[in-house]
C-alpha atoms as an extended CHARMM CRD file, in Angstrom:
* protein
*
       259  EXT
         1         1  MET       CA             14.0030000000      -11.8030000000       16.8160000000  PROA      1               0.0000000000
         2         2  PRO       CA             13.6560000000       -9.9120000000       13.5260000000  PROA      2               0.0000000000
         3         3  SER       CA             16.7650000000       -8.1940000000       12.2400000000  PROA      3               0.0000000000
         4         4  ARG       CA             16.7200000000       -4.3990000000       12.3800000000  PROA      4               0.0000000000
         5         5  LYS       CA             19.5530000000       -3.5710000000       10.0200000000  PROA      5               0.0000000000
         6         6  ALA       CA             19.2560000000       -1.2660000000        7.0260000000  PROA      6               0.0000000000
         7         7  LEU       CA             21.6690000000       -0.6720000000        4.1690000000  PROA      7               0.0000000000
         8         8  VAL       CA             22.1960000000        2.9890000000        3.3050000000  PROA      8               0.0000000000
         9         9  ARG       CA             24.5450000000        4.8470000000        0.9640000000  PROA      9               0.0000000000
        10        10  ARG       CA             25.7360000000        8.4400000000        1.1650000000  PROA      10              0.0000000000
        11        11  PRO       CA             24.6500000000       10.7060000000       -1.7150000000  PROA      11              0.0000000000
        12        12  SER       CA             27.0950000000       11.2890000000       -4.5490000000  PROA      12              0.0000000000
        13        13  PRO       CA             28.3800000000       14.8160000000       -5.2320000000  PROA      13              0.0000000000
        14        14  LEU       CA             26.8550000000       14.2390000000       -8.6970000000  PROA      14              0.0000000000
        15        15  LEU       CA             23.3680000000       13.6600000000       -7.2610000000  PROA      15              0.0000000000
        16        16  ALA       CA             21.8630000000       16.5300000000       -9.2490000000  PROA      16              0.0000000000
        17        17  GLU       CA             22.7070000000       14.6200000000      -12.4650000000  PROA      17              0.0000000000
        18        18  GLY       CA             20.5380000000       11.6610000000      -11.4510000000  PROA      18              0.0000000000
        19        19  LEU       CA             18.1040000000       10.1500000000      -13.9260000000  PROA      19              0.0000000000
        20        20  VAL       CA             14.5360000000       11.4010000000      -14.2560000000  PROA      20              0.0000000000
        21        21  THR       CA             11.9200000000        9.6840000000      -16.4070000000  PROA      21              0.0000000000
        22        22  HSD       CA              8.3790000000       10.6300000000      -15.3370000000  PROA      22              0.0000000000
        23        23  VAL       CA              8.9890000000       14.1570000000      -14.0000000000  PROA      23              0.0000000000
        24        24  GLU       CA             10.5590000000       17.3340000000      -15.3370000000  PROA      24              0.0000000000
        25        25  ARG       CA             14.0930000000       18.0110000000      -14.1550000000  PROA      25              0.0000000000
        26        26  THR       CA             14.3860000000       20.7190000000      -11.4870000000  PROA      26              0.0000000000
        27        27  PRO       CA             17.5120000000       21.9410000000       -9.6760000000  PROA      27              0.0000000000
        28        28  VAL       CA             18.7090000000       19.7680000000       -6.7890000000  PROA      28              0.0000000000
        29        29  ASP       CA             20.4910000000       21.2710000000       -3.7770000000  PROA      29              0.0000000000
        30        30  VAL       CA             23.1530000000       18.6310000000       -3.0990000000  PROA      30              0.0000000000
        31        31  GLU       CA             24.1800000000       20.0820000000        0.2770000000  PROA      31              0.0000000000
        32        32  LEU       CA             20.5760000000       20.0970000000        1.4540000000  PROA      32              0.0000000000
        33        33  ALA       CA             20.1680000000       16.5540000000        0.1510000000  PROA      33              0.0000000000
        34        34  LEU       CA             23.0910000000       15.4070000000        2.2900000000  PROA      34              0.0000000000
        35        35  ARG       CA             21.5210000000       16.9730000000        5.3930000000  PROA      35              0.0000000000
        36        36  GLN       CA             18.2140000000       15.3230000000        4.5580000000  PROA      36              0.0000000000
        37        37  TRP       CA             19.9540000000       11.9620000000        4.1190000000  PROA      37              0.0000000000
        38        38  GLU       CA             21.6810000000       12.3650000000        7.4830000000  PROA      38              0.0000000000
        39        39  ASN       CA             18.3330000000       13.1410000000        9.1050000000  PROA      39              0.0000000000
        40        40  TYR       CA             16.7900000000       10.0940000000        7.4000000000  PROA      40              0.0000000000
        41        41  THR       CA             19.4810000000        7.7880000000        8.7960000000  PROA      41              0.0000000000
        42        42  SER       CA             19.2260000000        9.4380000000       12.2250000000  PROA      42              0.0000000000
        43        43  THR       CA             15.4870000000        8.7700000000       12.1960000000  PROA      43              0.0000000000
        44        44  LEU       CA             16.1390000000        5.0940000000       11.5060000000  PROA      44              0.0000000000
        45        45  HSD       CA             18.5670000000        5.0240000000       14.4540000000  PROA      45              0.0000000000
        46        46  ALA       CA             16.0500000000        6.7380000000       16.7170000000  PROA      46              0.0000000000
        47        47  HSD       CA             13.5700000000        3.9330000000       16.0340000000  PROA      47              0.0000000000
        48        48  GLY       CA             15.9550000000        1.1120000000       16.8110000000  PROA      48              0.0000000000
        49        49  TRP       CA             17.4620000000        0.4320000000       13.4040000000  PROA      49              0.0000000000
        50        50  GLN       CA             21.1820000000       -0.0920000000       12.8500000000  PROA      50              0.0000000000
        51        51  THR       CA             22.3800000000        1.3040000000        9.5380000000  PROA      51              0.0000000000
        52        52  VAL       CA             25.0780000000       -0.4430000000        7.5270000000  PROA      52              0.0000000000
        53        53  GLU       CA             26.7000000000        2.0320000000        5.1590000000  PROA      53              0.0000000000
        54        54  VAL       CA             27.6430000000        0.8240000000        1.7000000000  PROA      54              0.0000000000
        55        55  GLU       CA             30.8230000000        2.3420000000        0.2620000000  PROA      55              0.0000000000
        56        56  PRO       CA             29.9030000000        5.6000000000       -1.5030000000  PROA      56              0.0000000000
        57        57  ALA       CA             29.6220000000        5.5130000000       -5.2840000000  PROA      57              0.0000000000
        58        58  ASP       CA             30.6630000000        9.0640000000       -6.0650000000  PROA      58              0.0000000000
        59        59  ASP       CA             30.6830000000        8.4140000000       -9.8270000000  PROA      59              0.0000000000
        60        60  CYS       CA             27.0810000000        7.1500000000       -9.7260000000  PROA      60              0.0000000000
        61        61  PRO       CA             24.5740000000       10.0110000000       -9.3330000000  PROA      61              0.0000000000
        62        62  ASP       CA             21.7400000000        7.6360000000       -8.3760000000  PROA      62              0.0000000000
        63        63  GLY       CA             23.7510000000        5.4570000000       -5.9860000000  PROA      63              0.0000000000
        64        64  VAL       CA             22.0040000000        6.8880000000       -2.9190000000  PROA      64              0.0000000000
        65        65  PHE       CA             18.8680000000        5.0190000000       -4.0480000000  PROA      65              0.0000000000
        66        66  VAL       CA             20.4080000000        1.8470000000       -2.6830000000  PROA      66              0.0000000000
        67        67  GLU       CA             17.1380000000       -0.0840000000       -2.6530000000  PROA      67              0.0000000000
        68        68  ASP       CA             17.3420000000       -0.6080000000       -6.4080000000  PROA      68              0.0000000000
        69        69  SER       CA             20.5470000000       -2.6700000000       -6.1770000000  PROA      69              0.0000000000
        70        70  VAL       CA             19.1610000000       -5.6860000000       -4.3290000000  PROA      70              0.0000000000
        71        71  VAL       CA             16.0380000000       -7.5380000000       -3.2430000000  PROA      71              0.0000000000
        72        72  MET       CA             16.0870000000       -9.5330000000       -0.0150000000  PROA      72              0.0000000000
        73        73  PHE       CA             13.9240000000      -12.5170000000        0.9000000000  PROA      73              0.0000000000
        74        74  ARG       CA             14.7970000000      -14.0640000000        4.2410000000  PROA      74              0.0000000000
        75        75  ASN       CA             18.5830000000      -14.4780000000        4.2340000000  PROA      75              0.0000000000
        76        76  VAL       CA             18.9330000000      -14.5370000000        0.4490000000  PROA      76              0.0000000000
        77        77  ALA       CA             19.8880000000      -11.5300000000       -1.6860000000  PROA      77              0.0000000000
        78        78  LEU       CA             19.0710000000      -11.1510000000       -5.3640000000  PROA      78              0.0000000000
        79        79  ILE       CA             21.4370000000       -8.5730000000       -6.8320000000  PROA      79              0.0000000000
        80        80  GLY       CA             19.6140000000       -6.4640000000       -9.3910000000  PROA      80              0.0000000000
        81        81  ARG       CA             20.5360000000       -5.5630000000      -12.9480000000  PROA      81              0.0000000000
        82        82  SER       CA             18.9530000000       -2.2270000000      -13.7150000000  PROA      82              0.0000000000
        83        83  GLY       CA             17.1440000000       -1.4640000000      -16.9200000000  PROA      83              0.0000000000
        84        84  ALA       CA             19.0790000000        1.8160000000      -16.7380000000  PROA      84              0.0000000000
        85        85  VAL       CA             22.5530000000        0.8180000000      -17.9200000000  PROA      85              0.0000000000
        86        86  SER       CA             24.2330000000        3.7420000000      -16.1360000000  PROA      86              0.0000000000
        87        87  ARG       CA             23.0940000000        2.3310000000      -12.7770000000  PROA      87              0.0000000000
        88        88  ARG       CA             24.6090000000       -1.1280000000      -13.1130000000  PROA      88              0.0000000000
        89        89  PRO       CA             27.9750000000       -0.2220000000      -11.5120000000  PROA      89              0.0000000000
        90        90  GLU       CA             26.1120000000        0.5100000000       -8.2420000000  PROA      90              0.0000000000
        91        91  THR       CA             25.6480000000       -3.1400000000       -7.3190000000  PROA      91              0.0000000000
        92        92  ALA       CA             29.2020000000       -4.3830000000       -6.7170000000  PROA      92              0.0000000000
        93        93  ALA       CA             29.7410000000       -2.6140000000       -3.3880000000  PROA      93              0.0000000000
        94        94  VAL       CA             26.2510000000       -3.5920000000       -2.2100000000  PROA      94              0.0000000000
        95        95  GLU       CA             26.9810000000       -7.2550000000       -2.9400000000  PROA      95              0.0000000000
        96        96  SER       CA             30.2990000000       -6.9870000000       -1.0960000000  PROA      96              0.0000000000
        97        97  VAL       CA             28.6250000000       -5.7050000000        2.0750000000  PROA      97              0.0000000000
        98        98  LEU       CA             25.9280000000       -8.3750000000        1.9600000000  PROA      98              0.0000000000
        99        99  VAL       CA             28.4330000000      -11.2070000000        1.5820000000  PROA      99              0.0000000000
       100       100  GLU       CA             31.4080000000      -10.0460000000        3.6230000000  PROA      100             0.0000000000
       101       101  ARG       CA             29.7430000000       -8.1590000000        6.4810000000  PROA      101             0.0000000000
       102       102  LEU       CA             26.2740000000       -9.6990000000        6.7100000000  PROA      102             0.0000000000
       103       103  GLY       CA             26.8060000000      -13.2760000000        5.5600000000  PROA      103             0.0000000000
       104       104  CYS       CA             23.9620000000      -13.3750000000        3.0520000000  PROA      104             0.0000000000
       105       105  SER       CA             23.5490000000      -15.9260000000        0.2990000000  PROA      105             0.0000000000
       106       106  VAL       CA             23.6150000000      -14.1440000000       -3.0390000000  PROA      106             0.0000000000
       107       107  ASN       CA             22.0370000000      -14.7080000000       -6.4420000000  PROA      107             0.0000000000
       108       108  ARG       CA             22.3240000000      -12.2970000000       -9.3620000000  PROA      108             0.0000000000
       109       109  VAL       CA             19.9820000000      -11.2560000000      -12.1270000000  PROA      109             0.0000000000
       110       110  ARG       CA             21.6730000000      -12.3100000000      -15.3650000000  PROA      110             0.0000000000
       111       111  GLU       CA             21.4760000000      -10.9000000000      -18.8850000000  PROA      111             0.0000000000
       112       112  PRO       CA             19.0070000000      -10.4430000000      -20.5680000000  PROA      112             0.0000000000
       113       113  GLY       CA             17.0730000000       -9.9880000000      -17.3290000000  PROA      113             0.0000000000
       114       114  THR       CA             16.6730000000       -6.5550000000      -15.7410000000  PROA      114             0.0000000000
       115       115  LEU       CA             15.3750000000       -5.8520000000      -12.2570000000  PROA      115             0.0000000000
       116       116  ASP       CA             15.3720000000       -2.8320000000       -9.9340000000  PROA      116             0.0000000000
       117       117  GLY       CA             14.6690000000       -3.3870000000       -6.2500000000  PROA      117             0.0000000000
       118       118  GLY       CA             12.2480000000       -0.4790000000       -6.2920000000  PROA      118             0.0000000000
       119       119  ASP       CA              9.9530000000       -2.6690000000       -8.3760000000  PROA      119             0.0000000000
       120       120  VAL       CA              9.5680000000       -5.2430000000       -5.5890000000  PROA      120             0.0000000000
       121       121  LEU       CA              7.0920000000       -4.9630000000       -2.7200000000  PROA      121             0.0000000000
       122       122  LYS       CA              6.9770000000       -7.6930000000       -0.0540000000  PROA      122             0.0000000000
       123       123  VAL       CA              3.8110000000       -8.2070000000        1.9880000000  PROA      123             0.0000000000
       124       124  GLY       CA              4.3670000000      -11.1890000000        4.2290000000  PROA      124             0.0000000000
       125       125  SER       CA              5.4380000000      -14.0520000000        1.9710000000  PROA      125             0.0000000000
       126       126  THR       CA              3.8560000000      -12.4290000000       -1.1020000000  PROA      126             0.0000000000
       127       127  VAL       CA              6.3450000000      -10.6880000000       -3.3700000000  PROA      127             0.0000000000
       128       128  TYR       CA              4.8030000000       -8.2410000000       -5.8330000000  PROA      128             0.0000000000
       129       129  VAL       CA              7.0920000000       -7.3600000000       -8.7190000000  PROA      129             0.0000000000
       130       130  GLY       CA              6.4140000000       -4.5350000000      -11.1280000000  PROA      130             0.0000000000
       131       131  ARG       CA              6.9350000000       -5.1680000000      -14.8190000000  PROA      131             0.0000000000
       132       132  GLY       CA              7.8280000000       -1.7840000000      -16.2570000000  PROA      132             0.0000000000
       133       133  GLY       CA             10.6090000000        0.3660000000      -17.5960000000  PROA      133             0.0000000000
       134       134  ARG       CA             13.3440000000       -0.8980000000      -15.2820000000  PROA      134             0.0000000000
       135       135  THR       CA             12.2820000000       -4.5330000000      -14.7670000000  PROA      135             0.0000000000
       136       136  ASN       CA             11.5780000000       -6.8480000000      -17.7000000000  PROA      136             0.0000000000
       137       137  ALA       CA              9.8070000000      -10.1990000000      -18.0090000000  PROA      137             0.0000000000
       138       138  GLU       CA             13.0670000000      -12.1320000000      -17.7330000000  PROA      138             0.0000000000
       139       139  GLY       CA             13.9060000000      -10.2690000000      -14.5340000000  PROA      139             0.0000000000
       140       140  VAL       CA             10.5340000000      -11.3050000000      -13.1360000000  PROA      140             0.0000000000
       141       141  ARG       CA             11.2240000000      -14.9080000000      -14.1290000000  PROA      141             0.0000000000
       142       142  GLN       CA             14.6200000000      -14.8890000000      -12.4100000000  PROA      142             0.0000000000
       143       143  LEU       CA             13.1320000000      -13.3900000000       -9.2450000000  PROA      143             0.0000000000
       144       144  ARG       CA             10.5690000000      -16.2050000000       -9.2090000000  PROA      144             0.0000000000
       145       145  ALA       CA             13.3150000000      -18.7730000000       -9.6410000000  PROA      145             0.0000000000
       146       146  ALA       CA             15.3100000000      -17.2930000000       -6.7630000000  PROA      146             0.0000000000
       147       147  PHE       CA             12.5410000000      -16.8290000000       -4.1960000000  PROA      147             0.0000000000
       148       148  GLU       CA              9.7080000000      -19.2700000000       -4.8730000000  PROA      148             0.0000000000
       149       149  PRO       CA             11.7950000000      -22.2370000000       -3.6040000000  PROA      149             0.0000000000
       150       150  LEU       CA             12.1390000000      -20.2780000000       -0.3290000000  PROA      150             0.0000000000
       151       151  GLY       CA              8.3670000000      -20.0270000000        0.0990000000  PROA      151             0.0000000000
       152       152  ALA       CA              7.6440000000      -16.7600000000       -1.6860000000  PROA      152             0.0000000000
       153       153  ARG       CA              4.4750000000      -16.2570000000       -3.6880000000  PROA      153             0.0000000000
       154       154  VAL       CA              5.5170000000      -14.0130000000       -6.5750000000  PROA      154             0.0000000000
       155       155  VAL       CA              2.8490000000      -11.8260000000       -8.2070000000  PROA      155             0.0000000000
       156       156  ALA       CA              3.7330000000       -9.7560000000      -11.2790000000  PROA      156             0.0000000000
       157       157  VAL       CA              1.8700000000       -6.4810000000      -11.8060000000  PROA      157             0.0000000000
       158       158  PRO       CA              2.1070000000       -3.8770000000      -14.5780000000  PROA      158             0.0000000000
       159       159  VAL       CA              3.8700000000       -0.5490000000      -14.0000000000  PROA      159             0.0000000000
       160       160  SER       CA              3.4960000000        2.1400000000      -16.6620000000  PROA      160             0.0000000000
       161       161  ARG       CA              2.5870000000        5.3890000000      -14.8950000000  PROA      161             0.0000000000
       162       162  VAL       CA              5.5720000000        5.7210000000      -12.5380000000  PROA      162             0.0000000000
       163       163  LEU       CA              9.2450000000        4.7750000000      -12.3890000000  PROA      163             0.0000000000
       164       164  HSD       CA              8.9230000000        1.7880000000      -10.0420000000  PROA      164             0.0000000000
       165       165  LEU       CA              6.1830000000       -0.2690000000       -8.4260000000  PROA      165             0.0000000000
       166       166  LYS       CA              7.0210000000        1.3020000000       -5.0570000000  PROA      166             0.0000000000
       167       167  SER       CA              6.6360000000        4.7320000000       -6.6310000000  PROA      167             0.0000000000
       168       168  ALA       CA              2.9510000000        3.7880000000       -6.7570000000  PROA      168             0.0000000000
       169       169  VAL       CA              2.3250000000        1.4690000000       -3.7910000000  PROA      169             0.0000000000
       170       170  THR       CA              3.8270000000        0.3070000000       -0.5020000000  PROA      170             0.0000000000
       171       171  ALA       CA              2.2690000000       -1.4290000000        2.5130000000  PROA      171             0.0000000000
       172       172  LEU       CA              1.3120000000       -0.5530000000        6.0910000000  PROA      172             0.0000000000
       173       173  PRO       CA              2.3860000000       -2.7430000000        9.0350000000  PROA      173             0.0000000000
       174       174  ASP       CA             -0.8830000000       -4.7220000000        8.8590000000  PROA      174             0.0000000000
       175       175  GLY       CA             -0.2800000000       -5.6160000000        5.2000000000  PROA      175             0.0000000000
       176       176  THR       CA             -2.7270000000       -3.1260000000        3.6840000000  PROA      176             0.0000000000
       177       177  VAL       CA             -1.3250000000       -1.8580000000        0.3980000000  PROA      177             0.0000000000
       178       178  VAL       CA             -1.4790000000        1.9320000000        0.1120000000  PROA      178             0.0000000000
       179       179  GLY       CA             -1.2870000000        3.8610000000       -3.1160000000  PROA      179             0.0000000000
       180       180  TYR       CA             -2.1490000000        7.0400000000       -4.9430000000  PROA      180             0.0000000000
       181       181  GLU       CA             -4.7980000000        5.6040000000       -7.2130000000  PROA      181             0.0000000000
       182       182  PRO       CA             -4.1830000000        7.6990000000      -10.3810000000  PROA      182             0.0000000000
       183       183  LEU       CA             -0.6670000000        6.1960000000      -10.5530000000  PROA      183             0.0000000000
       184       184  VAL       CA             -1.6100000000        2.5550000000       -9.8670000000  PROA      184             0.0000000000
       185       185  ASP       CA             -2.0490000000        0.4190000000      -12.9820000000  PROA      185             0.0000000000
       186       186  SER       CA             -4.0460000000       -2.3390000000      -11.2770000000  PROA      186             0.0000000000
       187       187  VAL       CA             -5.6900000000       -1.6710000000       -7.9110000000  PROA      187             0.0000000000
       188       188  THR       CA             -7.3280000000       -5.1060000000       -8.0800000000  PROA      188             0.0000000000
       189       189  ALA       CA             -3.9200000000       -6.8020000000       -7.9460000000  PROA      189             0.0000000000
       190       190  PHE       CA             -3.8990000000       -6.1770000000       -4.1930000000  PROA      190             0.0000000000
       191       191  PRO       CA             -6.4270000000       -7.9170000000       -1.8960000000  PROA      191             0.0000000000
       192       192  ARG       CA             -6.4560000000       -4.9830000000        0.5440000000  PROA      192             0.0000000000
       193       193  PHE       CA             -5.9030000000       -1.5670000000       -1.0140000000  PROA      193             0.0000000000
       194       194  LEU       CA             -6.2160000000        1.8530000000        0.6050000000  PROA      194             0.0000000000
       195       195  SER       CA             -6.2450000000        4.9570000000       -1.5830000000  PROA      195             0.0000000000
       196       196  VAL       CA             -4.2470000000        7.9120000000       -0.2140000000  PROA      196             0.0000000000
       197       197  PRO       CA             -4.8190000000       11.5910000000       -1.0460000000  PROA      197             0.0000000000
       198       198  GLU       CA             -1.2530000000       12.4780000000       -2.0890000000  PROA      198             0.0000000000
       199       199  GLU       CA              1.3080000000       10.8560000000       -4.3570000000  PROA      199             0.0000000000
       200       200  ALA       CA              3.9780000000       10.9160000000       -1.6310000000  PROA      200             0.0000000000
       201       201  GLY       CA              1.5220000000        9.2980000000        0.7790000000  PROA      201             0.0000000000
       202       202  ALA       CA              1.8870000000        6.0760000000       -1.1830000000  PROA      202             0.0000000000
       203       203  HSD       CA              5.4120000000        5.6300000000        0.1810000000  PROA      203             0.0000000000
       204       204  VAL       CA              5.9670000000        4.2730000000        3.6800000000  PROA      204             0.0000000000
       205       205  VAL       CA              8.7740000000        2.4020000000        5.4090000000  PROA      205             0.0000000000
       206       206  VAL       CA              7.5590000000        0.1810000000        8.2240000000  PROA      206             0.0000000000
       207       207  LEU       CA              9.6570000000        0.9150000000       11.3090000000  PROA      207             0.0000000000
       208       208  ASP       CA              7.7370000000       -1.4080000000       13.6480000000  PROA      208             0.0000000000
       209       209  GLY       CA              4.2540000000       -2.8310000000       14.0680000000  PROA      209             0.0000000000
       210       210  ASN       CA              2.7380000000        0.6100000000       14.6310000000  PROA      210             0.0000000000
       211       211  THR       CA              5.1080000000        3.1450000000       13.0970000000  PROA      211             0.0000000000
       212       212  VAL       CA              5.7520000000        4.2410000000        9.5090000000  PROA      212             0.0000000000
       213       213  LEU       CA              8.4100000000        6.5380000000        8.1210000000  PROA      213             0.0000000000
       214       214  MET       CA              7.0400000000        8.7500000000        5.3470000000  PROA      214             0.0000000000
       215       215  ALA       CA              7.7020000000       11.9620000000        3.4590000000  PROA      215             0.0000000000
       216       216  ALA       CA              6.8280000000       15.2780000000        5.0710000000  PROA      216             0.0000000000
       217       217  SER       CA              5.2390000000       16.2600000000        1.7410000000  PROA      217             0.0000000000
       218       218  ALA       CA              2.1750000000       14.0690000000        2.4540000000  PROA      218             0.0000000000
       219       219  PRO       CA              0.5060000000       15.5880000000        5.5470000000  PROA      219             0.0000000000
       220       220  LYS       CA             -3.0320000000       14.5120000000        4.5800000000  PROA      220             0.0000000000
       221       221  SER       CA             -1.8970000000       10.9140000000        4.1870000000  PROA      221             0.0000000000
       222       222  ALA       CA             -0.1490000000       11.1330000000        7.5660000000  PROA      222             0.0000000000
       223       223  GLU       CA             -3.4500000000       12.2220000000        9.1070000000  PROA      223             0.0000000000
       224       224  LEU       CA             -5.1890000000        9.2740000000        7.4540000000  PROA      224             0.0000000000
       225       225  PHE       CA             -2.6550000000        6.7930000000        8.8340000000  PROA      225             0.0000000000
       226       226  ALA       CA             -2.8910000000        8.3400000000       12.3000000000  PROA      226             0.0000000000
       227       227  ASP       CA             -6.6890000000        8.0060000000       12.1630000000  PROA      227             0.0000000000
       228       228  LEU       CA             -6.1700000000        4.3060000000       11.4730000000  PROA      228             0.0000000000
       229       229  GLY       CA             -4.0630000000        3.9200000000       14.6020000000  PROA      229             0.0000000000
       230       230  PHE       CA             -0.5810000000        4.1060000000       13.1070000000  PROA      230             0.0000000000
       231       231  VAL       CA              2.1830000000        6.5310000000       14.0760000000  PROA      231             0.0000000000
       232       232  PRO       CA              3.5330000000        8.4530000000       11.0740000000  PROA      232             0.0000000000
       233       233  VAL       CA              7.1010000000        9.7520000000       11.3080000000  PROA      233             0.0000000000
       234       234  PRO       CA              7.6080000000       12.4370000000        8.6370000000  PROA      234             0.0000000000
       235       235  VAL       CA             11.0050000000       13.2890000000        7.1610000000  PROA      235             0.0000000000
       236       236  ASP       CA             11.8230000000       15.9560000000        4.5910000000  PROA      236             0.0000000000
       237       237  ILE       CA             13.2660000000       14.3540000000        1.4400000000  PROA      237             0.0000000000
       238       238  SER       CA             12.4050000000       17.1520000000       -1.0010000000  PROA      238             0.0000000000
       239       239  GLU       CA             15.6940000000       16.9710000000       -2.9290000000  PROA      239             0.0000000000
       240       240  PHE       CA             15.3430000000       13.2400000000       -3.5340000000  PROA      240             0.0000000000
       241       241  GLU       CA             11.7130000000       13.6330000000       -4.5870000000  PROA      241             0.0000000000
       242       242  LYS       CA             12.9570000000       15.8610000000       -7.4240000000  PROA      242             0.0000000000
       243       243  LEU       CA             14.7120000000       12.7260000000       -8.7480000000  PROA      243             0.0000000000
       244       244  GLU       CA             11.6750000000       10.4450000000       -8.3300000000  PROA      244             0.0000000000
       245       245  GLY       CA             13.0650000000        9.1690000000       -5.0380000000  PROA      245             0.0000000000
       246       246  CYS       CA             11.0120000000        8.3160000000       -1.9740000000  PROA      246             0.0000000000
       247       247  VAL       CA             11.5610000000        7.0550000000        1.5710000000  PROA      247             0.0000000000
       248       248  THR       CA             11.7920000000        3.4200000000        0.4940000000  PROA      248             0.0000000000
       249       249  CYS       CA             14.5490000000        4.1150000000       -2.0670000000  PROA      249             0.0000000000
       250       250  LEU       CA             17.0390000000        5.3850000000        0.4930000000  PROA      250             0.0000000000
       251       251  SER       CA             17.5280000000        2.1290000000        2.4010000000  PROA      251             0.0000000000
       252       252  VAL       CA             17.2480000000       -1.6430000000        2.1870000000  PROA      252             0.0000000000
       253       253  ARG       CA             15.5890000000       -2.9820000000        5.3090000000  PROA      253             0.0000000000
       254       254  LEU       CA             17.0320000000       -6.3600000000        6.3110000000  PROA      254             0.0000000000
       255       255  ARG       CA             14.2860000000       -7.7910000000        8.5210000000  PROA      255             0.0000000000
       256       256  ASP       CA             14.9270000000      -11.5070000000        8.2220000000  PROA      256             0.0000000000
       257       257  LEU       CA             18.6670000000      -11.9670000000        8.5700000000  PROA      257             0.0000000000
       258       258  HSD       CA             19.7700000000      -15.0540000000       10.4650000000  PROA      258             0.0000000000
       259       259  THR       CA             21.8930000000      -13.2960000000       13.0700000000  PROA      259             0.0000000000
């Protein structure tokens, strides 16, 4: 049976100081963000997912975006090394949970490589990795070295218009890649691509074979997915969107653990 565990991390009190690169900074309501995070985790629970909470990183404003710290393929974790130097302290507690509580094998991205988990999209055994501001060519090479021996097919794609690859594209349960086309560098990189009408509609978390978690800020995209036979589950993540966050950033879904 597939694993249904997800790593999450409580927002830092310094959340409002988080990095922004492709958007203008706007005020973040940290108390509202905490309530939104609690609702996000509750929604995972309601759909059969068990959350595993990583120790808070109160000194790291972006620590809540736990997805960037690690990439999983089967039972193997590749601990990231962010292109944003201020984010590198976030990984130690994530690695500790993966090793000590979940029994994962661990590799690490080494200098001079950089890699953020938000730049990695898995569709079956294909692993798309975005080469952009946070992930460099050496990071891509190290990801290949870690996962291709396990059966992954690694495909590098350019990312220049958004922070991370998964800021531009994610995938539906049937493997169709969805994206907001003006922000996608190379639509042709994906064999099956569906254009969505809103930027936030490009971000989905697959909860099961029919259901996707997505931002409440993309109602037209939710209608599109429903018309295609999927069940969209909207959550309000407005405060995280101000920091270029999306529904994928707030958890690491561990689907292939050997439990």
